[in-house]
Coordinates of C-alpha atoms in Angstrom, one line a residue:
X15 CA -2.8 -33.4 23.9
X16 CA -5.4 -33.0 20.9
X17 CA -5.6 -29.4 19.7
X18 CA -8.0 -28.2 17.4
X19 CA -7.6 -25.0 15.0
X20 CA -9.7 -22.8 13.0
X21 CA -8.8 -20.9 10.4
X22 CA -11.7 -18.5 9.5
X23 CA -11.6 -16.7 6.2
X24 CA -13.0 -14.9 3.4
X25 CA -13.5 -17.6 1.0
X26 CA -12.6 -20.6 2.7
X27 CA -12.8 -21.9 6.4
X28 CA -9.9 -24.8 7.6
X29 CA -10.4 -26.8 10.5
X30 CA -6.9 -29.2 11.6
X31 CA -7.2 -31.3 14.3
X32 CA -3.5 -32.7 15.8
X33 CA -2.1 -34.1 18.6
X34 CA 0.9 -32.5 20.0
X35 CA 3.8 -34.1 22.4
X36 CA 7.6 -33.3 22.9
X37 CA 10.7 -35.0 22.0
X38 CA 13.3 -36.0 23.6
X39 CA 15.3 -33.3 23.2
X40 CA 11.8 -31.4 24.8
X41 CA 11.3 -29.9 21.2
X42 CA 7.1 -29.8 20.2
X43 CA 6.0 -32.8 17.8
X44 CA 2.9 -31.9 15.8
X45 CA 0.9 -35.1 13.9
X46 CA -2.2 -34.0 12.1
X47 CA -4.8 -36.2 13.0
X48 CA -7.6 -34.7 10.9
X49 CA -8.0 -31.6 8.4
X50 CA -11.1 -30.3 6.2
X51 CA -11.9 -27.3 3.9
X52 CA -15.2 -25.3 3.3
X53 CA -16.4 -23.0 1.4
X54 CA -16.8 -19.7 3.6
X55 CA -19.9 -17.8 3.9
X56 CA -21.0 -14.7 6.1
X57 CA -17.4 -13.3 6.0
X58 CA -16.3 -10.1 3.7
X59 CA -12.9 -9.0 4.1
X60 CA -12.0 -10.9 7.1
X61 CA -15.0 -9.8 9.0
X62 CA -18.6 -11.7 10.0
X63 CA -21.5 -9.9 7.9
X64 CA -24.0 -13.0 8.5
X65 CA -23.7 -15.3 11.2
X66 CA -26.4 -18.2 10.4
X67 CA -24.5 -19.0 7.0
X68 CA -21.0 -19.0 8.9
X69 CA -21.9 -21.4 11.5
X70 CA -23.6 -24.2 9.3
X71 CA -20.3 -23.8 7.5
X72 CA -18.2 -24.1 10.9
X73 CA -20.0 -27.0 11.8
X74 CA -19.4 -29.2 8.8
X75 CA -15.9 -28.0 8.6
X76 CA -15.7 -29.2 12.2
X77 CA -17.5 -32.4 11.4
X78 CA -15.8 -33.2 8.9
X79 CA -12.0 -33.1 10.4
X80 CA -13.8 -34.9 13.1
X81 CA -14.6 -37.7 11.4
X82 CA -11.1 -38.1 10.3
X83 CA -9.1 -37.9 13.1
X84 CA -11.1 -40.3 15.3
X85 CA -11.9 -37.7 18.3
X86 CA -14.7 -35.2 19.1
X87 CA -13.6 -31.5 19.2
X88 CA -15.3 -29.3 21.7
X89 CA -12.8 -26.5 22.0
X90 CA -10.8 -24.5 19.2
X91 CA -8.3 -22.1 18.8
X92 CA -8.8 -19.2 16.3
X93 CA -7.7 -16.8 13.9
X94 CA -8.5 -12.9 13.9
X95 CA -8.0 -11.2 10.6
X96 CA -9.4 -8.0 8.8
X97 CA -8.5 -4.1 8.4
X98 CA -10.1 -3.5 11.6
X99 CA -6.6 -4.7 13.3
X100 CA -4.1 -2.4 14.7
X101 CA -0.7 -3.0 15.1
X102 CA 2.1 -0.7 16.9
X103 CA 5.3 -1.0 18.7
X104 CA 5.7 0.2 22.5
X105 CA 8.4 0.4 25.6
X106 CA 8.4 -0.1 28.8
X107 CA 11.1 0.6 31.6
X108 CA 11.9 -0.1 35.4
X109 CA 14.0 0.7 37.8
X110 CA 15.9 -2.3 39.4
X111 CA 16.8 -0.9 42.1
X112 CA 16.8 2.6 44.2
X113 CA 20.4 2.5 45.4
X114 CA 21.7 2.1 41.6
X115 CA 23.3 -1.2 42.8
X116 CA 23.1 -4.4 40.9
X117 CA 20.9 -6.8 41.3
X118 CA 19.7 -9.7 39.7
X119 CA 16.5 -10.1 37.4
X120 CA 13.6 -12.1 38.2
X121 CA 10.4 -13.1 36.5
X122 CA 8.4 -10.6 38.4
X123 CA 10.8 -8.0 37.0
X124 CA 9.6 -8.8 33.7
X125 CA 6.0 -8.8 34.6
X126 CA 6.7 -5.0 36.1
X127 CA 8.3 -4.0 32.7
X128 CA 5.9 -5.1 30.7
X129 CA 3.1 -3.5 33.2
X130 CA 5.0 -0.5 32.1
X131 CA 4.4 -0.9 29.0
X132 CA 0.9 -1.7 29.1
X133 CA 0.4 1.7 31.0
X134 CA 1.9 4.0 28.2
X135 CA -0.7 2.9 26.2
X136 CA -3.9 4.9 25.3
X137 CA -6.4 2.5 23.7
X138 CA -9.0 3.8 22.1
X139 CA -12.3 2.6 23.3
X140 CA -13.7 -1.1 22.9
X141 CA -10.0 -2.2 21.7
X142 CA -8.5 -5.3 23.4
X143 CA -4.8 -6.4 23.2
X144 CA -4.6 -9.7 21.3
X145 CA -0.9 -9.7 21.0
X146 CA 2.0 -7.8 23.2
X147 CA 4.8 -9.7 22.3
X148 CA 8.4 -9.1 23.3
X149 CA 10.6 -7.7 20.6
X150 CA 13.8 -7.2 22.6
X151 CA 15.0 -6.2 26.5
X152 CA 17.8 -3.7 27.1
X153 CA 19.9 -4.1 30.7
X154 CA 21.6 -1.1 31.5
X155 CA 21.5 0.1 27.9
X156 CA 22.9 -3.0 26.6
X157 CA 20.1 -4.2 23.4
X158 CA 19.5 -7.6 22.5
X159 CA 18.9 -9.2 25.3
X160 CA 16.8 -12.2 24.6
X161 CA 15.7 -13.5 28.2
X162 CA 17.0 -11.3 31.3
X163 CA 16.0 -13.2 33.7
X164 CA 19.1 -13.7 36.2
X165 CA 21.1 -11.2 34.4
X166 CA 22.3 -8.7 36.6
X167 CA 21.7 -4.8 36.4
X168 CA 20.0 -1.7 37.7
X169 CA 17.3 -0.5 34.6
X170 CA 15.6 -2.9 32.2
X171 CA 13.5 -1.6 29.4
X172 CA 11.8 -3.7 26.8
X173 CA 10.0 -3.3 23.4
X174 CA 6.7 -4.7 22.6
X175 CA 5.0 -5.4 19.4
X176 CA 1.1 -4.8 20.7
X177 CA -2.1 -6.0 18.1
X178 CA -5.1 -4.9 18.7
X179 CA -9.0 -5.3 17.9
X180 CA -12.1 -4.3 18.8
X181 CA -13.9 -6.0 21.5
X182 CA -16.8 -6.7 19.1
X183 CA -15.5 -8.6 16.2
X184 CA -14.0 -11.2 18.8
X185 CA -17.5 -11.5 20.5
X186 CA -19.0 -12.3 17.4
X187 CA -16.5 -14.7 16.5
X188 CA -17.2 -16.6 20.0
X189 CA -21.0 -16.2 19.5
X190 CA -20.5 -17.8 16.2
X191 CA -18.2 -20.5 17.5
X192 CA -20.5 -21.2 20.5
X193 CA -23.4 -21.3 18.0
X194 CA -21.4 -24.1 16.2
X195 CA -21.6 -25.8 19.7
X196 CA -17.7 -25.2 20.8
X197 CA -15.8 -23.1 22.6
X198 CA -12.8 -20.3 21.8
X199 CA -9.8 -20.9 23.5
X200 CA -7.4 -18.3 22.4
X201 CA -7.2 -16.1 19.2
X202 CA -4.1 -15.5 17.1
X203 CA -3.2 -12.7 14.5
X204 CA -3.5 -14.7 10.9
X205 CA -0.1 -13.6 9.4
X206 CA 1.7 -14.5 12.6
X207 CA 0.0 -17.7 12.7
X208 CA 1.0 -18.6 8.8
X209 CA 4.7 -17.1 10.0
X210 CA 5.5 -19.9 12.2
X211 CA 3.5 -22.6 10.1
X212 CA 5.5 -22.4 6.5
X213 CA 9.1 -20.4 8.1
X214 CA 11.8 -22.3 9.8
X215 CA 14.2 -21.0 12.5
X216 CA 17.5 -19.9 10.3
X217 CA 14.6 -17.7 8.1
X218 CA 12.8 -15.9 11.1
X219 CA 16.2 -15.2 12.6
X220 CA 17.8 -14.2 9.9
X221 CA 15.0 -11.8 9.1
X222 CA 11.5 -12.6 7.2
X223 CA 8.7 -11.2 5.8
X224 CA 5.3 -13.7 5.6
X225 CA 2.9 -12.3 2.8
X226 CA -0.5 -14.0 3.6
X227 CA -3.0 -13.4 0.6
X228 CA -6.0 -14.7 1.0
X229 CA -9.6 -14.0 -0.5
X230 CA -10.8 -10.5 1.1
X231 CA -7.3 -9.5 2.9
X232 CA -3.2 -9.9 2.3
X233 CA -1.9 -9.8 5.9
X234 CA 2.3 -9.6 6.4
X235 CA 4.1 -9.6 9.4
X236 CA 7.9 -9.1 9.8
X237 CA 10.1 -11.2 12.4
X238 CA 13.9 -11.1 12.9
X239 CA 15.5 -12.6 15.5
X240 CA 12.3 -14.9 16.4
X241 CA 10.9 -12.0 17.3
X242 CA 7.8 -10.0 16.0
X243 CA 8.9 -6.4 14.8
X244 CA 5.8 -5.3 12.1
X245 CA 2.4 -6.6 11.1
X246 CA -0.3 -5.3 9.0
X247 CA -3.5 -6.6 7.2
X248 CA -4.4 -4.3 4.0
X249 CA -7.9 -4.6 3.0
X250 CA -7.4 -6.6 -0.6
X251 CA -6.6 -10.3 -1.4
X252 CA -7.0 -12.7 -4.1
X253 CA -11.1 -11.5 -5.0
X254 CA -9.3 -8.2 -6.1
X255 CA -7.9 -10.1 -9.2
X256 CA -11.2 -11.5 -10.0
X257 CA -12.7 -7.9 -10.4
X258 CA -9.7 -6.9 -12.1
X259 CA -10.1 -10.0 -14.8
X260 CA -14.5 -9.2 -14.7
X261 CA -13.8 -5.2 -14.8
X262 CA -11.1 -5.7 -17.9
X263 CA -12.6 -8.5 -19.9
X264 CA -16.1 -7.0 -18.7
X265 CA -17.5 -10.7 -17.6
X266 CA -19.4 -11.5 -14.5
X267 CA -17.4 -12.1 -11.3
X268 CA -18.3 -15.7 -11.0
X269 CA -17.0 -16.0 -14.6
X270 CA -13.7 -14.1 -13.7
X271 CA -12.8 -16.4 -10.5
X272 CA -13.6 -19.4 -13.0
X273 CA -11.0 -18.2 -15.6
X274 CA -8.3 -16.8 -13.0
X275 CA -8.2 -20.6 -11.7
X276 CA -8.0 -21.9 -15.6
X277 CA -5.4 -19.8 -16.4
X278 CA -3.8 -20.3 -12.7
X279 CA -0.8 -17.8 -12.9
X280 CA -0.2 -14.2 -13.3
X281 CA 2.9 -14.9 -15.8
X282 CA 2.9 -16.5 -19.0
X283 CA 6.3 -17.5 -20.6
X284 CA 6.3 -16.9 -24.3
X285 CA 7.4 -19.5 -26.5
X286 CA 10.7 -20.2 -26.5
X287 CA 13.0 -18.6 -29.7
X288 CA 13.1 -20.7 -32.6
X289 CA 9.9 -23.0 -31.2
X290 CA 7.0 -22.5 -33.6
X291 CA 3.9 -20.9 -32.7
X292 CA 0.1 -21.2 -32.6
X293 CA -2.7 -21.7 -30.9
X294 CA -1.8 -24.8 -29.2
X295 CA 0.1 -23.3 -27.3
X296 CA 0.1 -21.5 -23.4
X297 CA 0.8 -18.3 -24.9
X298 CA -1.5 -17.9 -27.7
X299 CA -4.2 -19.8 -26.6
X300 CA -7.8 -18.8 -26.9
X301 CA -9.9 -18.7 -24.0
X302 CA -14.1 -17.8 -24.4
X303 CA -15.0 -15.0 -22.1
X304 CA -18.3 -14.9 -21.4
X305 CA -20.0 -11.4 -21.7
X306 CA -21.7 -9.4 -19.0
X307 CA -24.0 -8.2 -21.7
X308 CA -27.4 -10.4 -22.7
X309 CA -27.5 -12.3 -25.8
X310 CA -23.9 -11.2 -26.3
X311 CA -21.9 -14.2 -27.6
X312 CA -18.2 -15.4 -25.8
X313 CA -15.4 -13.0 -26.9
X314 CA -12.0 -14.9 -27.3
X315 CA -9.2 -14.1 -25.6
X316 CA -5.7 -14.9 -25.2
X317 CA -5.0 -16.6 -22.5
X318 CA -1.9 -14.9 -22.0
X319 CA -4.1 -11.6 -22.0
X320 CA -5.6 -13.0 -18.3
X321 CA -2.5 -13.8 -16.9
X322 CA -1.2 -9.5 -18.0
X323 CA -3.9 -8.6 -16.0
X324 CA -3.5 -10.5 -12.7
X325 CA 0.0 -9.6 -12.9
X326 CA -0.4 -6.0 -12.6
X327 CA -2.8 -6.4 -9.5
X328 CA 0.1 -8.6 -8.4
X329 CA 2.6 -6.1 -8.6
X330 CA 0.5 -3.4 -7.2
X331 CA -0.2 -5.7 -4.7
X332 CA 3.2 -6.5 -3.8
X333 CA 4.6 -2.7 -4.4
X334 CA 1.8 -1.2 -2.0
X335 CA 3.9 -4.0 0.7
X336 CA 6.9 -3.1 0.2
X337 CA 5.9 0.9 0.4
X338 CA 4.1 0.4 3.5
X339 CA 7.8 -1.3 5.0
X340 CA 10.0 1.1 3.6
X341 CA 7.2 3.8 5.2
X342 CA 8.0 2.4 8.3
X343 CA 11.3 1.5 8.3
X344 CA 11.3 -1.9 8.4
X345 CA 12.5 -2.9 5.1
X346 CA 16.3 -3.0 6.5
X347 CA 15.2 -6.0 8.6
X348 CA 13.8 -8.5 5.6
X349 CA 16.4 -10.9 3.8
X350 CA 13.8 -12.7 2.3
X351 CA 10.1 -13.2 1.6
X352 CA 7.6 -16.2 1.9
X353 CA 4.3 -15.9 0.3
X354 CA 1.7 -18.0 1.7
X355 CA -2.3 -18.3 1.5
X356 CA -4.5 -19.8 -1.4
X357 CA -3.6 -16.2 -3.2
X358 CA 0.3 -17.7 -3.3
X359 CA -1.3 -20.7 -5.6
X360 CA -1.2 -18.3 -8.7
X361 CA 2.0 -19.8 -10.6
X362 CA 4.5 -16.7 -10.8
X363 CA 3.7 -14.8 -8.5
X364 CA 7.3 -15.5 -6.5
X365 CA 8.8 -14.4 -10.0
X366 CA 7.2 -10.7 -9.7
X367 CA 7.5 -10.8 -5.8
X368 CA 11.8 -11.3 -6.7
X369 CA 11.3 -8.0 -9.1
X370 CA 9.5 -6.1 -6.4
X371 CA 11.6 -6.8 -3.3
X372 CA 14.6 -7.8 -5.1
X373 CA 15.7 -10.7 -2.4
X374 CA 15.0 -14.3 -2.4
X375 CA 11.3 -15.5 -2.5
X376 CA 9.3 -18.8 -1.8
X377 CA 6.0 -20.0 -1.7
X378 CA 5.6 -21.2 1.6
X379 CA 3.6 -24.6 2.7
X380 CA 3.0 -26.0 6.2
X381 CA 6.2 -27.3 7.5
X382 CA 7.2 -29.7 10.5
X383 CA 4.3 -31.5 10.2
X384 CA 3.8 -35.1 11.3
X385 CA 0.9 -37.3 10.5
X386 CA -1.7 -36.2 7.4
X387 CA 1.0 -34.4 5.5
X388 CA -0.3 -35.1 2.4
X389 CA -4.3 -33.7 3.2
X390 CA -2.4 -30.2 5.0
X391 CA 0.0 -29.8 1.8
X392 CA -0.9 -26.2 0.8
X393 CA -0.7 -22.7 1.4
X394 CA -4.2 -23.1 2.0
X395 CA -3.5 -24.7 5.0
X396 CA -1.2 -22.7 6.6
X397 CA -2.8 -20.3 8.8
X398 CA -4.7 -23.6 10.3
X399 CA -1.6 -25.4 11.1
X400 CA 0.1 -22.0 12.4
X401 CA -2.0 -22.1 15.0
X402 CA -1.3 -25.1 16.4
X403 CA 2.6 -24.5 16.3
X404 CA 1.8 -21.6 18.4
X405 CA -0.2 -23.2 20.6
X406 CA 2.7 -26.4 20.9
X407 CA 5.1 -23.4 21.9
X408 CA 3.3 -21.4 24.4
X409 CA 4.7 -22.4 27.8
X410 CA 1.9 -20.9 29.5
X411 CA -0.3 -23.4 28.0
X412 CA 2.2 -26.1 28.3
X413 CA 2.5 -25.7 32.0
X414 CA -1.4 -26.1 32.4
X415 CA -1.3 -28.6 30.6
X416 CA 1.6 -30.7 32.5
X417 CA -0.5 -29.5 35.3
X418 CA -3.2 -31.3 33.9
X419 CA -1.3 -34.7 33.2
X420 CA 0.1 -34.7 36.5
X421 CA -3.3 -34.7 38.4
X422 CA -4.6 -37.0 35.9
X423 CA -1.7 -39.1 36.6
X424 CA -2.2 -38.6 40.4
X425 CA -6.1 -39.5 40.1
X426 CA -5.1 -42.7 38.1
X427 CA -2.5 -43.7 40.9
X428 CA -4.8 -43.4 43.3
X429 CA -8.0 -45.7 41.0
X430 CA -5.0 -48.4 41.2
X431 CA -4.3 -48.0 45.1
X432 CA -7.9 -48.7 45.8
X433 CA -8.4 -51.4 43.3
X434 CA -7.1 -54.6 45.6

C-alpha cells in the first residue's frame, strides 16, 4: 500500500511518499519511494497565518516527491503542531460484572472503559480529541497490564494520555490540503510522530524523551513502556536563536539565520593545549557581521562569540524542558534523550543537552527505513517518516486495508472466471 505523509512546518514543509508491506514474521516494512523539502510559507509557530502561500508550497512539495516515486498522491496523512495543543492524562473504570464474580475480558470491555474515560472529560468548547492513547490497564488493582483482553477479573480501569486541538486549526489545515487538490486522511501529534521515526523498541521501553525542535515550536513527548505518558509543544524553536544572534550582534534577522548556519553549532572547542593559535583557526576566527544600522560598515566577530550565544538559548531551551518534566513529575520515567528536527542539526547541542539532563543523549535520524535512505537521512525528515510508521502500525487501518486487498482480490478472481 502507498502512503503518503506531510510534515507541515514553520520553516520547512516534507512530503515522503512509501510503500508499506509486512514481513514474514508479520512485522511492518517501510521503502521510501519518494521524498522532497520546501521552504514553508503562511505558517508562524506551527500555525496557518496565510493560506494562498502555503498551498503553492504544498503542491510543489507534493509534486515533487511525486515525480520521484513513480505514483500520483491524492490522499495524505498529516502533522498537527503548535502551542494551541493540549495534552493531559485521564482514567476510566468499569465494572465487569454485578455479582463480583470473574469473568473474562473482551474487546467491548475495552471500548466501555475507554467510553469511561471519554466521559470524565470536560472539553472546552471547539476542542477535538486527536489522540487518546492507552497508557496502561489495571485488572482488579493489578497495574501494568498491557492488553486485557481474555484476562479474567471483576473491575478494569485504564489510563489515557488524551491531545487535543481546536476544531479550527484542523479545518484549516484540510481546507489548505484540499486547496492543494488532496485529501486528509488522519492527523498525528508532531513529537509523537518523530518518536517512533528516529527511537527503537529497547529506547521507548526503557523510557525516552523525543525533543523535536523545529523553526517556530520545540515539541517533546515522553514514552515508557511503548506507551505515551507526557507531551507538550512550547512556543519557541530554532528562529529563537536567530533573534538571539540579530538581537546580540544587532544584525538583521536574515543576516542572523545566515551566520547561525555558517557557524553551524552552539559549541566551539578551543584549541587544543600546546597547539598554537590564530586566526586560522575555529576558535578565533573572524566572521563579518553585517550591521542593522545604514552606511554602517561589517563589525568582526569571533566566530566562537556566535556559537556563546546560541548556546545559552540552547541551554535555556533545554532547562525550560527539563523544568516543565520535573513540574510534572515525569522526569523519573526518562533514561535517555533523543533530539530530533532541523534545530538538532546545530553541532553540540547533544553535549549541553548531556549537562542539562545528565543521561545519555543522541541526535536522532529516521530509522528502519527501506528504499531512499539516503534522500530521508536527517532530522529534518523525521516527523515525515514518523508518520508513516504510525500509519504501518495502526491495526485499524491495517484491517481496512486487508479488507481492501481481499475484495480486490475477489473482484480479480472473478475478471479471470469470466475471461474463457
Amino acid at each position: 500500500m502507498i502512503v503518503g505523509a506531510l510534515d507541515i512546518g514553520s520553516h520547512k514543509v516534507c512530503c515522503v511518499i512509501a510503500r508499506i508491506t509486512w514481513d514474514k514474521k508479520d512485522a511492518p516494512v517501510v521503502e521510501v519511494l519518494g521524498a522532497s523539502k520546501q521552504t514553508s510559507a503562511g505558517v508562524e509557530n506551527g500555525r496557518i497565518v496565510d493560506l494562498q502561500p502555503l498551498v503553492k508550497v504544498l503542491r510543489e512539495t507534493v509534486l515533487e516527491a511525486s515525480k520521484m516515486a513513480g505514483v500520483r498522491l491524492n490522499e495524505v496523512y498529516i502533522n498537527v503542531n503548535g502551542e494551541f495543543v493540549t495534552c493531559f492524562n485521564v482514567k476510566g473504570i468499569i465494572t465487569l460484572t454485578p455479582t463480583g464474580q470473574a469473568q473474562p475480558i473482551r474487546r467491548p470491555d475495552v471500548e466501555r472503559v475507554r467510553e469511561s474515560a471519554l466521559h470524565s472529560l470536560s472539553l472546552p468548547s471547539g476542542q477535538v480529541i486527536l489522540h487518546m492513547l492507552a497508557q496502561q490497564f489495571i485488572v482488579d488493582s493489578m497495574p501494568g497490564v498491557r492488553n486485557p483482553v481474555d484476562m479474567e477479573g471483576t473491575k478494569l480501569e485504564a489510563d489515557f494520555h488524551v491531545v487535543t486541538v481546536p476544531q479550527t486549526v484542523l479545518n484549516n489545515v484540510n481546507r489548505c490540503v484540499e486547496m492543494a487538490g488532496l485529501r486528509a486522511l488522519r492527523y498525528f501529534l508532531t513529537p509523537l510522530a518523530s518518536a517512533y521515526s528516529v527511537t527503537n523498541d529497547f529506547e521507548r521501553e526503557q523510557g525516552v524523551l523525543v525533543v523535536d525542535i523545529g523553526a517556530g515550536t520545540t515539541g517533546f513527548v515522553v514514552i515508557k513502556n511503548e506507551s505515551l505518558y507526557h507531551s507538550y509543544i512550547l512556543p519557541l524553536g530554532g528562529h529563537q536563536f536567530t533573534l538571539d544572534v540579530a538581537s546580540v550582534l544587532d544584525t538583521p534577522p536574515h543576516e542572523a539565520e545566515r551566520l547561525k548556519r555558517l557557524v553551524g553549532a552552539v559549541y566551539e572547542a578551543p584549541s587544543p593545549p600546546g597547539e598554537p593559535t590564530g586566526e586560522d583557526k575555529p576558535d578565533t576566527e573572524m566572521v563579518a557581521v553585517p550591521s542593522l544600522q545604514p552606511r554602517s560598515s561589517p563589525q568582526l566577530v569571533p566566530r566562537r562569540r556566535i556559537a556563546e550565544i546560541l548556546e545559552a538559548r540552547a541551554e535555556e531551551l533545554l532547562y525550560l524542558i527539563r523544568q516543565h518534566l520535573e513540574h510534572v513529575r515525569m522526569i523519573d520515567l526518562v533514561q535517555r534523550v533523543v533530539l530530533t528536527g532541523g534545530g538538532a542539526l546545530l553541532g553540540g547541542l547533544d553535549r549541553v543537552a548531556r549537562a542539562v539532563f545528565e543521561m545519555p543523549v543522541r541526535v536522532g535520524y529516521p530509522i528502519n527505513i527501506e528504499g531512499l535512505r539516503d534522500v530521508v537521512n536527517s532530522p529534518v525528515y523525521a516527523v515525515a517518516c514518523g508518520i508513516v510508521h504510525l500509519v504501518a502500525q495502526d491495526d485499524e487501518w491495517r484491517s481496512r486495508l486487508q479488507r481492501r486487498v481481499g475484495i480486490l482480490k475477489r473482484l480479480w478472481q472473478w475478471v479471470r472466471n469470466m475471461v474463457p
